[in-house]
Amino acid sequence: MGIRNAGTVIKEARLRAGLTQDQLSEGICSLVSLCNIENGKKGVSPSTFHALTKKAGASSEVYPLFRDSKDFD
């Protein structure tokens, strides 16, 4: 399962929270992974998505989960 446009959602939440990528990724994923997620180069699991948005102070409950792009369409 993945989250559509997750990188954009995470980046916007991080910026609203005033966190650097290093601060947000600490204890959740590597800095390189977060950079790749935010830039759309790498997907993100639902559990990591929830952890990152929670740390950034954003609710992840409003973002639907999709098995694949066919499920999204």
C-alpha atoms as an extended CHARMM CRD file, in Angstrom:
* protein
*
        73  EXT
         1         1  MET       CA              0.0000000000        0.0000000000        0.0000000000  PROA      1               0.0000000000
         2         2  GLY       CA              1.1050000000        3.5200000000       -0.6060000000  PROA      2               0.0000000000
         3         3  ILE       CA             -0.1260000000        7.0370000000       -0.1440000000  PROA      3               0.0000000000
         4         4  ARG       CA             -0.7060000000        9.2070000000       -3.1900000000  PROA      4               0.0000000000
         5         5  ASN       CA              1.5440000000       12.3110000000       -3.1990000000  PROA      5               0.0000000000
         6         6  ALA       CA              2.9040000000       11.3890000000        0.2190000000  PROA      6               0.0000000000
         7         7  GLY       CA              6.1610000000       13.2540000000       -0.2860000000  PROA      7               0.0000000000
         8         8  THR       CA              4.3790000000       16.5300000000       -0.8900000000  PROA      8               0.0000000000
         9         9  VAL       CA              2.1420000000       16.0370000000        2.1400000000  PROA      9               0.0000000000
        10        10  ILE       CA              5.1210000000       15.2300000000        4.3740000000  PROA      10              0.0000000000
        11        11  LYS       CA              7.1920000000       18.1550000000        3.0910000000  PROA      11              0.0000000000
        12        12  GLU       CA              4.3520000000       20.6360000000        3.5970000000  PROA      12              0.0000000000
        13        13  ALA       CA              3.7320000000       19.3390000000        7.1310000000  PROA      13              0.0000000000
        14        14  ARG       CA              7.4550000000       19.5420000000        7.9290000000  PROA      14              0.0000000000
        15        15  LEU       CA              7.7180000000       23.1180000000        6.6830000000  PROA      15              0.0000000000
        16        16  ARG       CA              4.5970000000       24.1990000000        8.6190000000  PROA      16              0.0000000000
        17        17  ALA       CA              6.1440000000       22.6900000000       11.7450000000  PROA      17              0.0000000000
        18        18  GLY       CA              9.4210000000       24.5350000000       11.1450000000  PROA      18              0.0000000000
        19        19  LEU       CA             11.4410000000       21.3120000000       11.1190000000  PROA      19              0.0000000000
        20        20  THR       CA             14.4820000000       20.4730000000        9.0410000000  PROA      20              0.0000000000
        21        21  GLN       CA             14.6170000000       17.1630000000        7.1930000000  PROA      21              0.0000000000
        22        22  ASP       CA             17.1980000000       15.9850000000        9.7150000000  PROA      22              0.0000000000
        23        23  GLN       CA             14.9380000000       16.8340000000       12.6590000000  PROA      23              0.0000000000
        24        24  LEU       CA             11.8990000000       15.1410000000       11.1440000000  PROA      24              0.0000000000
        25        25  SER       CA             13.6690000000       11.9790000000       10.0370000000  PROA      25              0.0000000000
        26        26  GLU       CA             15.4360000000       11.4180000000       13.3750000000  PROA      26              0.0000000000
        27        27  GLY       CA             14.3110000000        8.1410000000       14.8930000000  PROA      27              0.0000000000
        28        28  ILE       CA             11.9620000000        7.3450000000       11.9930000000  PROA      28              0.0000000000
        29        29  CYS       CA             13.9960000000        6.9310000000        8.8120000000  PROA      29              0.0000000000
        30        30  SER       CA             17.3000000000        8.0080000000        7.3450000000  PROA      30              0.0000000000
        31        31  LEU       CA             17.8110000000       11.5650000000        6.1510000000  PROA      31              0.0000000000
        32        32  VAL       CA             18.4590000000       10.2490000000        2.6330000000  PROA      32              0.0000000000
        33        33  SER       CA             15.1740000000        8.3080000000        2.7040000000  PROA      33              0.0000000000
        34        34  LEU       CA             13.2020000000       11.3770000000        3.7780000000  PROA      34              0.0000000000
        35        35  CYS       CA             14.8390000000       13.4750000000        1.0670000000  PROA      35              0.0000000000
        36        36  ASN       CA             13.9330000000       10.8470000000       -1.5400000000  PROA      36              0.0000000000
        37        37  ILE       CA             10.3700000000       10.5680000000       -0.2170000000  PROA      37              0.0000000000
        38        38  GLU       CA              9.8440000000       14.3370000000       -0.3210000000  PROA      38              0.0000000000
        39        39  ASN       CA             11.2460000000       14.5120000000       -3.8570000000  PROA      39              0.0000000000
        40        40  GLY       CA              9.0590000000       11.6540000000       -5.1030000000  PROA      40              0.0000000000
        41        41  LYS       CA             12.0150000000        9.3720000000       -5.7780000000  PROA      41              0.0000000000
        42        42  LYS       CA             10.9500000000        6.8360000000       -3.1730000000  PROA      42              0.0000000000
        43        43  GLY       CA              7.6270000000        5.6380000000       -1.8360000000  PROA      43              0.0000000000
        44        44  VAL       CA              6.7090000000        5.5450000000        1.8300000000  PROA      44              0.0000000000
        45        45  SER       CA              4.9390000000        2.9030000000        3.8800000000  PROA      45              0.0000000000
        46        46  PRO       CA              1.7550000000        3.8400000000        5.7210000000  PROA      46              0.0000000000
        47        47  SER       CA              3.4720000000        3.3580000000        9.0970000000  PROA      47              0.0000000000
        48        48  THR       CA              6.3670000000        5.6700000000        8.1860000000  PROA      48              0.0000000000
        49        49  PHE       CA              3.9370000000        8.1940000000        6.6980000000  PROA      49              0.0000000000
        50        50  HSD       CA              1.9420000000        8.2410000000        9.9410000000  PROA      50              0.0000000000
        51        51  ALA       CA              5.0960000000        8.5470000000       12.0690000000  PROA      51              0.0000000000
        52        52  LEU       CA              6.4380000000       11.4580000000       10.0080000000  PROA      52              0.0000000000
        53        53  THR       CA              3.1650000000       13.3760000000        9.8770000000  PROA      53              0.0000000000
        54        54  LYS       CA              2.5890000000       12.8120000000       13.5870000000  PROA      54              0.0000000000
        55        55  LYS       CA              6.0620000000       14.1370000000       14.4380000000  PROA      55              0.0000000000
        56        56  ALA       CA              5.3470000000       17.1710000000       12.2410000000  PROA      56              0.0000000000
        57        57  GLY       CA              2.1010000000       17.7610000000       14.1380000000  PROA      57              0.0000000000
        58        58  ALA       CA             -0.1810000000       16.9770000000       11.1860000000  PROA      58              0.0000000000
        59        59  SER       CA             -3.0570000000       14.5390000000       11.1000000000  PROA      59              0.0000000000
        60        60  SER       CA             -2.5310000000       11.6510000000        8.7130000000  PROA      60              0.0000000000
        61        61  GLU       CA             -6.0780000000       10.3700000000        9.1320000000  PROA      61              0.0000000000
        62        62  VAL       CA             -7.4060000000       12.3570000000        6.1730000000  PROA      62              0.0000000000
        63        63  TYR       CA             -5.0590000000       10.7200000000        3.6410000000  PROA      63              0.0000000000
        64        64  PRO       CA             -6.4020000000        7.5280000000        2.0790000000  PROA      64              0.0000000000
        65        65  LEU       CA             -4.2710000000        4.4550000000        1.5070000000  PROA      65              0.0000000000
        66        66  PHE       CA             -4.1590000000        2.7160000000       -1.8610000000  PROA      66              0.0000000000
        67        67  ARG       CA             -2.7840000000       -0.7040000000       -2.7890000000  PROA      67              0.0000000000
        68        68  ASP       CA             -1.6350000000        0.5570000000       -6.1900000000  PROA      68              0.0000000000
        69        69  SER       CA             -2.4190000000        3.1430000000       -8.8580000000  PROA      69              0.0000000000
        70        70  LYS       CA             -5.3630000000        1.0770000000      -10.1670000000  PROA      70              0.0000000000
        71        71  ASP       CA             -6.9510000000        1.2740000000       -6.7160000000  PROA      71              0.0000000000
        72        72  PHE       CA             -6.4600000000        5.0490000000       -6.7490000000  PROA      72              0.0000000000
        73        73  ASP       CA             -8.0360000000        5.5150000000      -10.1760000000  PROA      73              0.0000000000
